[in-house]
């Protein structure tokens, strides 16, 4: 049964210990990613998107960050039960990651060629020439002339650096690619270039992908499924079509309303009042209730459970629980 | 009604760098009417922030004129400029570095009032601070907080309150929302819009993204490598962009809707360096339509249709090579 | 890059002249008449006056300094010792090897001990090892060189009789002075290595390397250390300069005839040319070490290399 | 509930915040306590010291520690404990005043260079480069030799020799603050240069300067003691820890207590200052704030 999904996360809970108390970064997080699927993980700063990614990769900053509960099944096996040695074989080879800021994610004192070769050497050993050839090919795949392999990261622009990072991530043909806001740090036109490239490569490489973003536009462009995250949880999950046709959760609705619409006239944006929750002091019940326009008494008492509202569309909200019962 | 509050003529700012002259602002012309918002859009390094700072004389211009109520403020003496500063203020991009971490919220807002000796008594000052705090939607209990105790959105509100303290007519908003989350962005945009209506403010709104300025601007200027390449009312620029760069910029915005994905115009390569730029149209190297003379002759910003200014040799006659 | 360093060496000249000026000025206001020192207490007032005239001591300050600077730059001549009458340069060259040996072995000790311990401390941050190391490092920084020297002599020469308490020619004799002089540098380099590693380990590219499935050891040594080296090299360069100067105390404790002792004795005997030459020599060596450090930067960091044009 | 908490903290300043973080660091608090005790010792030396620091007792030379003479006596039969107690005056005086000298001169040079930049900065920093080319202790030796050995001259010598370090530090922090947007905001409001420096730049540079000054006092005490040790600093019979060590050196084989106690006093003082300096660095570090 677990084989049905490439990745299945159940009740993942990740806490950070800080001087100011325990940060509930991810709390009871559930998610599935199917083979060949691209899932958009959407949320604001502090919603726990990046922490979730590091949780899957087991790259949480030690000793502050810890997976407190939950399971992460990758191809049917629980990653949290793996030893460090076993994990090393999976990282890079089967799950690879693209980081948010291309300016800081490349090692400044190594040539870009060497950084791609490092990945290949680890997982697909061969002769020096073979590895070098493969690295050159990867550079060309992402649209960088292979002659630039001996240059250092500081000689590349931001967009080019992100291409190098993509080349590294894809060089061993991973089954799952986790991209953490890969275009946020880039200018709009460069962002378009990189998105275009990623769209093409994920098809060429037949890679499943988790696209972490705060931009619903990016999701519309590249994703099949969407998970909306708020306060460390997934609050709504759907196919792209279903979600963009009718978002259910009040937070999702608010998120859509906050984006200026390029096609229509509007004088004011409809905003969600208030601020995202403080992760050291999460509201009880549904963490969105202090900002929710449809708040009910029960919302602050108990966390809502999953309500199926359509095929491949579910939401965690009391508004729809009665509808489901009817 | 169409009274020009500020007009910029042939403004230039070049910086000396190790590798040559950096043409940050290279002959920029525009004006803003009273009560209007001009959106100034461009990618990083195009000189939009420098333009805003040169306008306020936070950076000294190399040449050109900045006319405020028809007087060239670049020629003002120091004391005259100090008086003038009350009329023009700025809101910054970075909610972290724009507030002095050693001062409380009310001290920060009081600074401009104290510097310009606006009020004689402490009570008057306090009343004014309270009024400003309320105006930008901050709660009064935050008065004694320090910036590091506030989130980005609230800090930005403090920055706005500080800019409003002297009752300016004109505000430069230097990417005031680009460091904020979508929801907070929307809150601040609404606030700015409300303030404009209530106080009759005039804005120069600087942004790196067309979608942000859409909601707030009356006219929009697009900058590329130190020059304005298109300046049009906000409706036309979205419906019918004339300059190929504007077209690419617009098409690069990912739209959060289903089935609207049109054919993307993907630009080749990166923005070229603003250091010692070559003759000709700055965009020619990345333009799909560029012809020989684009590389030789710099196009001027001309009014090709009423109210629509474009700097392109082939407006309305673009054909792909 | 060669051009860059040629320019850097040329830029040393005003610095050296500046140093010469400061020392010349200080010695100018120092009490004591050189002519009297040269001739001794028995000399007649007349002969002293005559010598003063010959030496140009009656000239105005700037004329005297001008002559000195001219000799320094054009003839690379720094004069003769008042006491031994030998050229100052020869005096310095006789004692310099001992100081170089002492400072060199101290810095070597500091690097060989400080860097590995600093790395382990950073990797095992907040562990017992880390806490103990940091405590010792703090004590090391707080330990006066001259007191540590005396304690070492007390323990290893007087009580245990294992090592000699003076001299510098044999390896055995070098151990105590090198440890005494190097202790502070060991502590400083350990602390620097640790904090620099901690800073680097937080960077995205370290996480990126881990996300490749790279071995943790390789992550630390290949990715982190390479980037952490810059501040370590900087501090090591500064330490070497400090050691050259700090040798004054160590040489005095262990009776090593080095440049530090030469200078202290020359000051006490008012042998101005030697003091002047000694300070100049140390300043030049220090500046050259810093230049070397800059060369090393280019070697470890390609970003800096591309700036050297 | 939140509002109540907020009101209570109404008068809370940044420094209170720093103190709260510093208090959590036991080592730093330990350092602070030792420094306070040292100050009390120095101030009340006349009451604390059982003997005068210069009264000789030739019948009781080289006494090892005993009930009458806690730390023993020296070659003139002077009570070592009393001399150490009085010595704390000299060390603290030299340490703090020397740092004061270098901080005021070096800090002003650094602030001017950092704020105005351009040619003035170039000139000032080249001068600092010249001073930096001479290792601190050598420079101090040369200065004290020129001025003659006295406590005041020692302070001046040690103070001048560390000027360039402070100039560089202050310049670097001023330059980093100068680029912040709140400085531009102040300028946009019509603020004068003086007000910007005093109200906006200096308060934000304080953290690294305080840390450096704390550790600088330790370094100054060490340098001064070093000078006295080689006979160029404070002259006998004034009790100074460095010269006491130097005096005990000849008798180290038979009477090690003469070198042990002044050395311990010096090390504890310097350790305390370094502990406090380290603690302050962590407590003032803005990175830990958020």
PDB file of C-alpha atoms in Angstrom, chain C residues 14-254:
ATOM      1  CA  UNK C  14      56.505  54.919   3.023  1.00  0.00           C
ATOM      2  CA  UNK C  15      55.532  52.651   5.903  1.00  0.00           C
ATOM      3  CA  UNK C  16      59.159  51.878   6.653  1.00  0.00           C
ATOM      4  CA  UNK C  17      60.044  55.565   6.425  1.00  0.00           C
ATOM      5  CA  UNK C  18      57.175  56.299   8.786  1.00  0.00           C
ATOM      6  CA  UNK C  19      58.489  53.734  11.245  1.00  0.00           C
ATOM      7  CA  UNK C  20      61.956  55.202  10.923  1.00  0.00           C
ATOM      8  CA  UNK C  21      60.558  58.640  11.651  1.00  0.00           C
ATOM      9  CA  UNK C  22      58.667  57.532  14.753  1.00  0.00           C
ATOM     10  CA  UNK C  23      61.621  55.705  16.219  1.00  0.00           C
ATOM     11  CA  UNK C  24      63.986  58.500  15.292  1.00  0.00           C
ATOM     12  CA  UNK C  25      61.733  60.985  17.011  1.00  0.00           C
ATOM     13  CA  UNK C  26      61.412  58.822  20.116  1.00  0.00           C
ATOM     14  CA  UNK C  27      65.146  58.418  20.379  1.00  0.00           C
ATOM     15  CA  UNK C  28      65.608  62.139  19.763  1.00  0.00           C
ATOM     16  CA  UNK C  29      63.626  62.977  22.857  1.00  0.00           C
ATOM     17  CA  UNK C  30      65.196  60.167  24.876  1.00  0.00           C
ATOM     18  CA  UNK C  31      67.557  61.541  27.485  1.00  0.00           C
ATOM     19  CA  UNK C  32      71.246  60.726  27.034  1.00  0.00           C
ATOM     20  CA  UNK C  33      73.980  62.223  24.895  1.00  0.00           C
ATOM     21  CA  UNK C  34      75.266  59.808  22.240  1.00  0.00           C
ATOM     22  CA  UNK C  35      78.649  61.512  22.116  1.00  0.00           C
ATOM     23  CA  UNK C  36      79.059  61.073  25.828  1.00  0.00           C
ATOM     24  CA  UNK C  37      78.010  57.436  25.522  1.00  0.00           C
ATOM     25  CA  UNK C  38      80.554  56.749  22.799  1.00  0.00           C
ATOM     26  CA  UNK C  39      83.412  58.445  24.553  1.00  0.00           C
ATOM     27  CA  UNK C  40      82.651  57.223  28.015  1.00  0.00           C
ATOM     28  CA  UNK C  41      82.516  59.056  31.343  1.00  0.00           C
ATOM     29  CA  UNK C  42      86.209  59.915  31.375  1.00  0.00           C
ATOM     30  CA  UNK C  43      86.161  62.010  28.229  1.00  0.00           C
ATOM     31  CA  UNK C  44      86.633  65.738  28.423  1.00  0.00           C
ATOM     32  CA  UNK C  45      83.843  68.171  27.777  1.00  0.00           C
ATOM     33  CA  UNK C  46      85.765  69.443  24.793  1.00  0.00           C
ATOM     34  CA  UNK C  47      86.136  66.143  23.023  1.00  0.00           C
ATOM     35  CA  UNK C  48      82.451  65.446  23.607  1.00  0.00           C
ATOM     36  CA  UNK C  49      81.538  68.744  22.022  1.00  0.00           C
ATOM     37  CA  UNK C  50      83.794  68.020  19.124  1.00  0.00           C
ATOM     38  CA  UNK C  51      82.290  64.616  18.527  1.00  0.00           C
ATOM     39  CA  UNK C  52      78.804  66.106  18.701  1.00  0.00           C
ATOM     40  CA  UNK C  53      79.756  68.438  15.919  1.00  0.00           C
ATOM     41  CA  UNK C  54      81.243  65.611  13.863  1.00  0.00           C
ATOM     42  CA  UNK C  55      78.195  63.417  14.291  1.00  0.00           C
ATOM     43  CA  UNK C  56      75.911  66.242  13.316  1.00  0.00           C
ATOM     44  CA  UNK C  57      74.118  66.053  16.639  1.00  0.00           C
ATOM     45  CA  UNK C  58      73.842  69.813  16.743  1.00  0.00           C
ATOM     46  CA  UNK C  59      71.887  69.930  13.505  1.00  0.00           C
ATOM     47  CA  UNK C  60      68.154  70.575  13.644  1.00  0.00           C
ATOM     48  CA  UNK C  61      65.962  67.514  14.048  1.00  0.00           C
ATOM     49  CA  UNK C  62      64.731  67.358  10.476  1.00  0.00           C
ATOM     50  CA  UNK C  63      68.201  67.717   9.004  1.00  0.00           C
ATOM     51  CA  UNK C  64      69.339  64.801  11.124  1.00  0.00           C
ATOM     52  CA  UNK C  65      66.379  62.698  10.160  1.00  0.00           C
ATOM     53  CA  UNK C  66      66.848  63.637   6.505  1.00  0.00           C
ATOM     54  CA  UNK C  67      70.396  62.383   6.589  1.00  0.00           C
ATOM     55  CA  UNK C  68      69.310  59.201   8.309  1.00  0.00           C
ATOM     56  CA  UNK C  69      66.507  58.548   5.863  1.00  0.00           C
ATOM     57  CA  UNK C  70      68.785  59.255   2.916  1.00  0.00           C
ATOM     58  CA  UNK C  71      71.324  56.743   4.182  1.00  0.00           C
ATOM     59  CA  UNK C  72      68.563  54.256   4.835  1.00  0.00           C
ATOM     60  CA  UNK C  73      66.923  54.465   1.431  1.00  0.00           C
ATOM     61  CA  UNK C  74      69.909  55.139  -0.822  1.00  0.00           C
ATOM     62  CA  UNK C  75      72.669  53.207   0.887  1.00  0.00           C
ATOM     63  CA  UNK C  76      70.570  50.775   2.900  1.00  0.00           C
ATOM     64  CA  UNK C  77      72.828  51.844   5.744  1.00  0.00           C
ATOM     65  CA  UNK C  78      71.568  52.125   9.306  1.00  0.00           C
ATOM     66  CA  UNK C  79      74.814  53.159  10.938  1.00  0.00           C
ATOM     67  CA  UNK C  80      77.149  51.677  13.506  1.00  0.00           C
ATOM     68  CA  UNK C  81      76.664  50.667  17.101  1.00  0.00           C
ATOM     69  CA  UNK C  82      77.900  53.262  19.599  1.00  0.00           C
ATOM     70  CA  UNK C  83      79.031  50.522  21.912  1.00  0.00           C
ATOM     71  CA  UNK C  84      80.634  47.824  19.787  1.00  0.00           C
ATOM     72  CA  UNK C  85      81.361  50.110  16.819  1.00  0.00           C
ATOM     73  CA  UNK C  86      80.206  47.301  14.506  1.00  0.00           C
ATOM     74  CA  UNK C  87      77.670  48.021  11.764  1.00  0.00           C
ATOM     75  CA  UNK C  88      74.147  47.722  13.144  1.00  0.00           C
ATOM     76  CA  UNK C  89      73.184  45.392  10.328  1.00  0.00           C
ATOM     77  CA  UNK C  90      75.877  42.909  11.406  1.00  0.00           C
ATOM     78  CA  UNK C  91      74.778  43.139  15.006  1.00  0.00           C
ATOM     79  CA  UNK C  92      71.202  42.311  14.042  1.00  0.00           C
ATOM     80  CA  UNK C  93      72.157  39.505  11.735  1.00  0.00           C
ATOM     81  CA  UNK C  94      74.158  37.797  14.462  1.00  0.00           C
ATOM     82  CA  UNK C  95      71.186  37.630  16.804  1.00  0.00           C
ATOM     83  CA  UNK C  96      68.326  37.301  14.341  1.00  0.00           C
ATOM     84  CA  UNK C  97      68.657  33.541  13.695  1.00  0.00           C
ATOM     85  CA  UNK C  98      67.993  32.792  17.347  1.00  0.00           C
ATOM     86  CA  UNK C  99      64.827  34.920  17.358  1.00  0.00           C
ATOM     87  CA  UNK C 100      63.637  33.500  14.060  1.00  0.00           C
ATOM     88  CA  UNK C 101      64.164  29.992  15.369  1.00  0.00           C
ATOM     89  CA  UNK C 102      62.235  30.795  18.520  1.00  0.00           C
ATOM     90  CA  UNK C 103      59.341  32.603  16.834  1.00  0.00           C
ATOM     91  CA  UNK C 104      59.239  30.072  14.007  1.00  0.00           C
ATOM     92  CA  UNK C 105      59.014  27.055  16.292  1.00  0.00           C
ATOM     93  CA  UNK C 106      56.379  28.815  18.392  1.00  0.00           C
ATOM     94  CA  UNK C 107      54.155  29.577  15.437  1.00  0.00           C
ATOM     95  CA  UNK C 108      54.632  26.066  14.104  1.00  0.00           C
ATOM     96  CA  UNK C 109      53.600  24.709  17.474  1.00  0.00           C
ATOM     97  CA  UNK C 110      50.595  27.015  17.504  1.00  0.00           C
ATOM     98  CA  UNK C 111      49.428  25.940  14.062  1.00  0.00           C
ATOM     99  CA  UNK C 112      50.033  22.230  14.583  1.00  0.00           C
ATOM    100  CA  UNK C 113      48.203  22.172  17.907  1.00  0.00           C
ATOM    101  CA  UNK C 114      45.724  25.027  17.499  1.00  0.00           C
ATOM    102  CA  UNK C 115      44.124  24.119  14.194  1.00  0.00           C
ATOM    103  CA  UNK C 116      43.308  20.441  14.855  1.00  0.00           C
ATOM    104  CA  UNK C 117      42.040  21.142  18.356  1.00  0.00           C
ATOM    105  CA  UNK C 118      40.005  24.070  17.110  1.00  0.00           C
ATOM    106  CA  UNK C 119      38.404  21.902  14.428  1.00  0.00           C
ATOM    107  CA  UNK C 120      37.482  19.130  16.861  1.00  0.00           C
ATOM    108  CA  UNK C 121      36.101  21.688  19.284  1.00  0.00           C
ATOM    109  CA  UNK C 122      33.912  23.173  16.577  1.00  0.00           C
ATOM    110  CA  UNK C 123      32.584  19.814  15.405  1.00  0.00           C
ATOM    111  CA  UNK C 124      31.832  18.756  18.944  1.00  0.00           C
ATOM    112  CA  UNK C 125      30.494  22.112  20.034  1.00  0.00           C
ATOM    113  CA  UNK C 126      29.296  22.159  23.665  1.00  0.00           C
ATOM    114  CA  UNK C 127      30.817  18.714  24.347  1.00  0.00           C
ATOM    115  CA  UNK C 128      33.059  18.134  27.345  1.00  0.00           C
ATOM    116  CA  UNK C 129      36.087  18.219  25.050  1.00  0.00           C
ATOM    117  CA  UNK C 130      34.969  21.576  23.730  1.00  0.00           C
ATOM    118  CA  UNK C 131      34.349  23.031  27.161  1.00  0.00           C
ATOM    119  CA  UNK C 132      37.682  21.856  28.539  1.00  0.00           C
ATOM    120  CA  UNK C 133      39.540  23.076  25.468  1.00  0.00           C
ATOM    121  CA  UNK C 134      37.916  26.476  25.630  1.00  0.00           C
ATOM    122  CA  UNK C 135      38.728  26.800  29.307  1.00  0.00           C
ATOM    123  CA  UNK C 136      42.371  25.949  28.656  1.00  0.00           C
ATOM    124  CA  UNK C 137      42.459  28.329  25.719  1.00  0.00           C
ATOM    125  CA  UNK C 138      41.156  31.112  27.921  1.00  0.00           C
ATOM    126  CA  UNK C 139      43.776  30.339  30.554  1.00  0.00           C
ATOM    127  CA  UNK C 140      46.389  30.273  27.805  1.00  0.00           C
ATOM    128  CA  UNK C 141      45.394  33.744  26.683  1.00  0.00           C
ATOM    129  CA  UNK C 142      45.460  35.038  30.239  1.00  0.00           C
ATOM    130  CA  UNK C 143      48.879  33.603  31.080  1.00  0.00           C
ATOM    131  CA  UNK C 144      51.653  36.207  31.108  1.00  0.00           C
ATOM    132  CA  UNK C 145      54.503  34.908  28.932  1.00  0.00           C
ATOM    133  CA  UNK C 146      57.121  35.716  31.516  1.00  0.00           C
ATOM    134  CA  UNK C 147      55.267  33.993  34.319  1.00  0.00           C
ATOM    135  CA  UNK C 148      54.617  30.894  32.260  1.00  0.00           C
ATOM    136  CA  UNK C 149      58.312  30.852  31.366  1.00  0.00           C
ATOM    137  CA  UNK C 150      59.285  30.970  35.014  1.00  0.00           C
ATOM    138  CA  UNK C 151      56.793  28.254  35.929  1.00  0.00           C
ATOM    139  CA  UNK C 152      58.096  26.009  33.166  1.00  0.00           C
ATOM    140  CA  UNK C 153      61.650  26.504  34.363  1.00  0.00           C
ATOM    141  CA  UNK C 154      60.562  25.842  37.928  1.00  0.00           C
ATOM    142  CA  UNK C 155      58.836  22.603  36.983  1.00  0.00           C
ATOM    143  CA  UNK C 156      60.903  21.111  34.173  1.00  0.00           C
ATOM    144  CA  UNK C 157      64.388  22.404  35.004  1.00  0.00           C
ATOM    145  CA  UNK C 158      64.462  22.993  38.719  1.00  0.00           C
ATOM    146  CA  UNK C 159      62.134  20.304  40.080  1.00  0.00           C
ATOM    147  CA  UNK C 160      62.250  17.595  37.429  1.00  0.00           C
ATOM    148  CA  UNK C 161      65.553  18.457  35.815  1.00  0.00           C
ATOM    149  CA  UNK C 162      64.353  17.262  32.432  1.00  0.00           C
ATOM    150  CA  UNK C 163      65.074  20.270  30.303  1.00  0.00           C
ATOM    151  CA  UNK C 164      67.671  23.051  30.359  1.00  0.00           C
ATOM    152  CA  UNK C 165      66.539  26.465  31.564  1.00  0.00           C
ATOM    153  CA  UNK C 166      68.541  28.463  29.057  1.00  0.00           C
ATOM    154  CA  UNK C 167      70.171  28.332  25.653  1.00  0.00           C
ATOM    155  CA  UNK C 168      68.714  27.797  22.229  1.00  0.00           C
ATOM    156  CA  UNK C 169      71.120  25.690  20.239  1.00  0.00           C
ATOM    157  CA  UNK C 170      69.803  22.204  20.968  1.00  0.00           C
ATOM    158  CA  UNK C 171      66.301  20.943  20.381  1.00  0.00           C
ATOM    159  CA  UNK C 172      65.913  20.226  24.092  1.00  0.00           C
ATOM    160  CA  UNK C 173      66.805  23.759  24.972  1.00  0.00           C
ATOM    161  CA  UNK C 174      64.255  25.112  22.494  1.00  0.00           C
ATOM    162  CA  UNK C 175      61.296  23.261  23.973  1.00  0.00           C
ATOM    163  CA  UNK C 176      60.622  25.435  27.013  1.00  0.00           C
ATOM    164  CA  UNK C 177      61.058  28.816  25.313  1.00  0.00           C
ATOM    165  CA  UNK C 178      58.981  27.754  22.337  1.00  0.00           C
ATOM    166  CA  UNK C 179      56.173  26.502  24.553  1.00  0.00           C
ATOM    167  CA  UNK C 180      56.277  29.595  26.760  1.00  0.00           C
ATOM    168  CA  UNK C 181      56.222  31.963  23.825  1.00  0.00           C
ATOM    169  CA  UNK C 182      53.775  29.897  21.802  1.00  0.00           C
ATOM    170  CA  UNK C 183      51.210  29.152  24.529  1.00  0.00           C
ATOM    171  CA  UNK C 184      49.248  32.302  23.903  1.00  0.00           C
ATOM    172  CA  UNK C 185      49.348  31.813  20.153  1.00  0.00           C
ATOM    173  CA  UNK C 186      48.169  28.228  20.512  1.00  0.00           C
ATOM    174  CA  UNK C 187      45.215  29.479  22.537  1.00  0.00           C
ATOM    175  CA  UNK C 188      44.406  32.275  20.117  1.00  0.00           C
ATOM    176  CA  UNK C 189      44.626  30.068  17.039  1.00  0.00           C
ATOM    177  CA  UNK C 190      42.516  27.371  18.680  1.00  0.00           C
ATOM    178  CA  UNK C 191      39.792  29.877  19.477  1.00  0.00           C
ATOM    179  CA  UNK C 192      39.961  31.424  16.034  1.00  0.00           C
ATOM    180  CA  UNK C 193      39.805  28.064  14.281  1.00  0.00           C
ATOM    181  CA  UNK C 194      36.822  27.050  16.346  1.00  0.00           C
ATOM    182  CA  UNK C 195      34.800  30.197  15.783  1.00  0.00           C
ATOM    183  CA  UNK C 196      35.681  30.350  12.120  1.00  0.00           C
ATOM    184  CA  UNK C 197      34.685  26.710  11.623  1.00  0.00           C
ATOM    185  CA  UNK C 198      31.441  27.254  13.510  1.00  0.00           C
ATOM    186  CA  UNK C 199      30.634  30.176  11.259  1.00  0.00           C
ATOM    187  CA  UNK C 200      31.350  28.228   8.093  1.00  0.00           C
ATOM    188  CA  UNK C 201      29.548  25.066   9.194  1.00  0.00           C
ATOM    189  CA  UNK C 202      26.288  27.023   9.306  1.00  0.00           C
ATOM    190  CA  UNK C 203      26.585  28.025   5.652  1.00  0.00           C
ATOM    191  CA  UNK C 204      24.283  26.739   2.954  1.00  0.00           C
ATOM    192  CA  UNK C 205      27.033  25.144   0.921  1.00  0.00           C
ATOM    193  CA  UNK C 206      27.895  22.863   3.820  1.00  0.00           C
ATOM    194  CA  UNK C 207      24.306  21.697   3.902  1.00  0.00           C
ATOM    195  CA  UNK C 208      24.476  21.355   0.139  1.00  0.00           C
ATOM    196  CA  UNK C 209      27.531  19.096   0.470  1.00  0.00           C
ATOM    197  CA  UNK C 210      25.696  16.998   3.051  1.00  0.00           C
ATOM    198  CA  UNK C 211      22.669  16.808   0.795  1.00  0.00           C
ATOM    199  CA  UNK C 212      24.893  15.184  -1.813  1.00  0.00           C
ATOM    200  CA  UNK C 213      25.367  12.299   0.587  1.00  0.00           C
ATOM    201  CA  UNK C 214      28.947  13.344   1.214  1.00  0.00           C
ATOM    202  CA  UNK C 215      30.877  11.805   4.070  1.00  0.00           C
ATOM    203  CA  UNK C 216      30.871  14.032   7.170  1.00  0.00           C
ATOM    204  CA  UNK C 217      34.675  13.987   7.396  1.00  0.00           C
ATOM    205  CA  UNK C 218      34.960  15.175   3.836  1.00  0.00           C
ATOM    206  CA  UNK C 219      32.338  17.848   4.481  1.00  0.00           C
ATOM    207  CA  UNK C 220      34.448  19.152   7.341  1.00  0.00           C
ATOM    208  CA  UNK C 221      37.875  18.950   5.770  1.00  0.00           C
ATOM    209  CA  UNK C 222      37.139  19.581   2.117  1.00  0.00           C
ATOM    210  CA  UNK C 223      34.312  22.071   2.302  1.00  0.00           C
ATOM    211  CA  UNK C 224      34.422  23.708   5.710  1.00  0.00           C
ATOM    212  CA  UNK C 225      38.134  23.965   6.441  1.00  0.00           C
ATOM    213  CA  UNK C 226      38.939  25.430   3.035  1.00  0.00           C
ATOM    214  CA  UNK C 227      36.588  28.293   3.725  1.00  0.00           C
ATOM    215  CA  UNK C 228      37.509  28.711   7.369  1.00  0.00           C
ATOM    216  CA  UNK C 229      41.198  29.157   6.593  1.00  0.00           C
ATOM    217  CA  UNK C 230      41.124  32.865   5.717  1.00  0.00           C
ATOM    218  CA  UNK C 231      40.667  34.235   9.241  1.00  0.00           C
ATOM    219  CA  UNK C 232      43.000  31.559  10.595  1.00  0.00           C
ATOM    220  CA  UNK C 233      45.756  32.630   8.220  1.00  0.00           C
ATOM    221  CA  UNK C 234      45.157  36.268   9.082  1.00  0.00           C
ATOM    222  CA  UNK C 235      45.481  35.651  12.776  1.00  0.00           C
ATOM    223  CA  UNK C 236      48.515  33.411  12.310  1.00  0.00           C
ATOM    224  CA  UNK C 237      50.254  36.195  10.393  1.00  0.00           C
ATOM    225  CA  UNK C 238      49.477  38.698  13.124  1.00  0.00           C
ATOM    226  CA  UNK C 239      50.672  36.220  15.742  1.00  0.00           C
ATOM    227  CA  UNK C 240      53.982  35.771  13.989  1.00  0.00           C
ATOM    228  CA  UNK C 241      54.575  39.501  14.144  1.00  0.00           C
ATOM    229  CA  UNK C 242      53.570  39.512  17.779  1.00  0.00           C
ATOM    230  CA  UNK C 243      55.956  36.643  18.446  1.00  0.00           C
ATOM    231  CA  UNK C 244      58.861  38.508  16.852  1.00  0.00           C
ATOM    232  CA  UNK C 245      58.206  41.378  19.245  1.00  0.00           C
ATOM    233  CA  UNK C 246      57.058  39.276  22.178  1.00  0.00           C
ATOM    234  CA  UNK C 247      60.332  37.373  22.024  1.00  0.00           C
ATOM    235  CA  UNK C 248      61.729  40.266  24.071  1.00  0.00           C
ATOM    236  CA  UNK C 249      60.419  38.755  27.292  1.00  0.00           C
ATOM    237  CA  UNK C 250      61.035  35.118  26.457  1.00  0.00           C
ATOM    238  CA  UNK C 251      64.593  35.787  25.401  1.00  0.00           C
ATOM    239  CA  UNK C 252      65.209  37.593  28.618  1.00  0.00           C
ATOM    240  CA  UNK C 253      63.877  34.720  30.737  1.00  0.00           C
ATOM    241  CA  UNK C 254      65.678  31.930  28.920  1.00  0.00           C
TER     242      UNK C 254
END
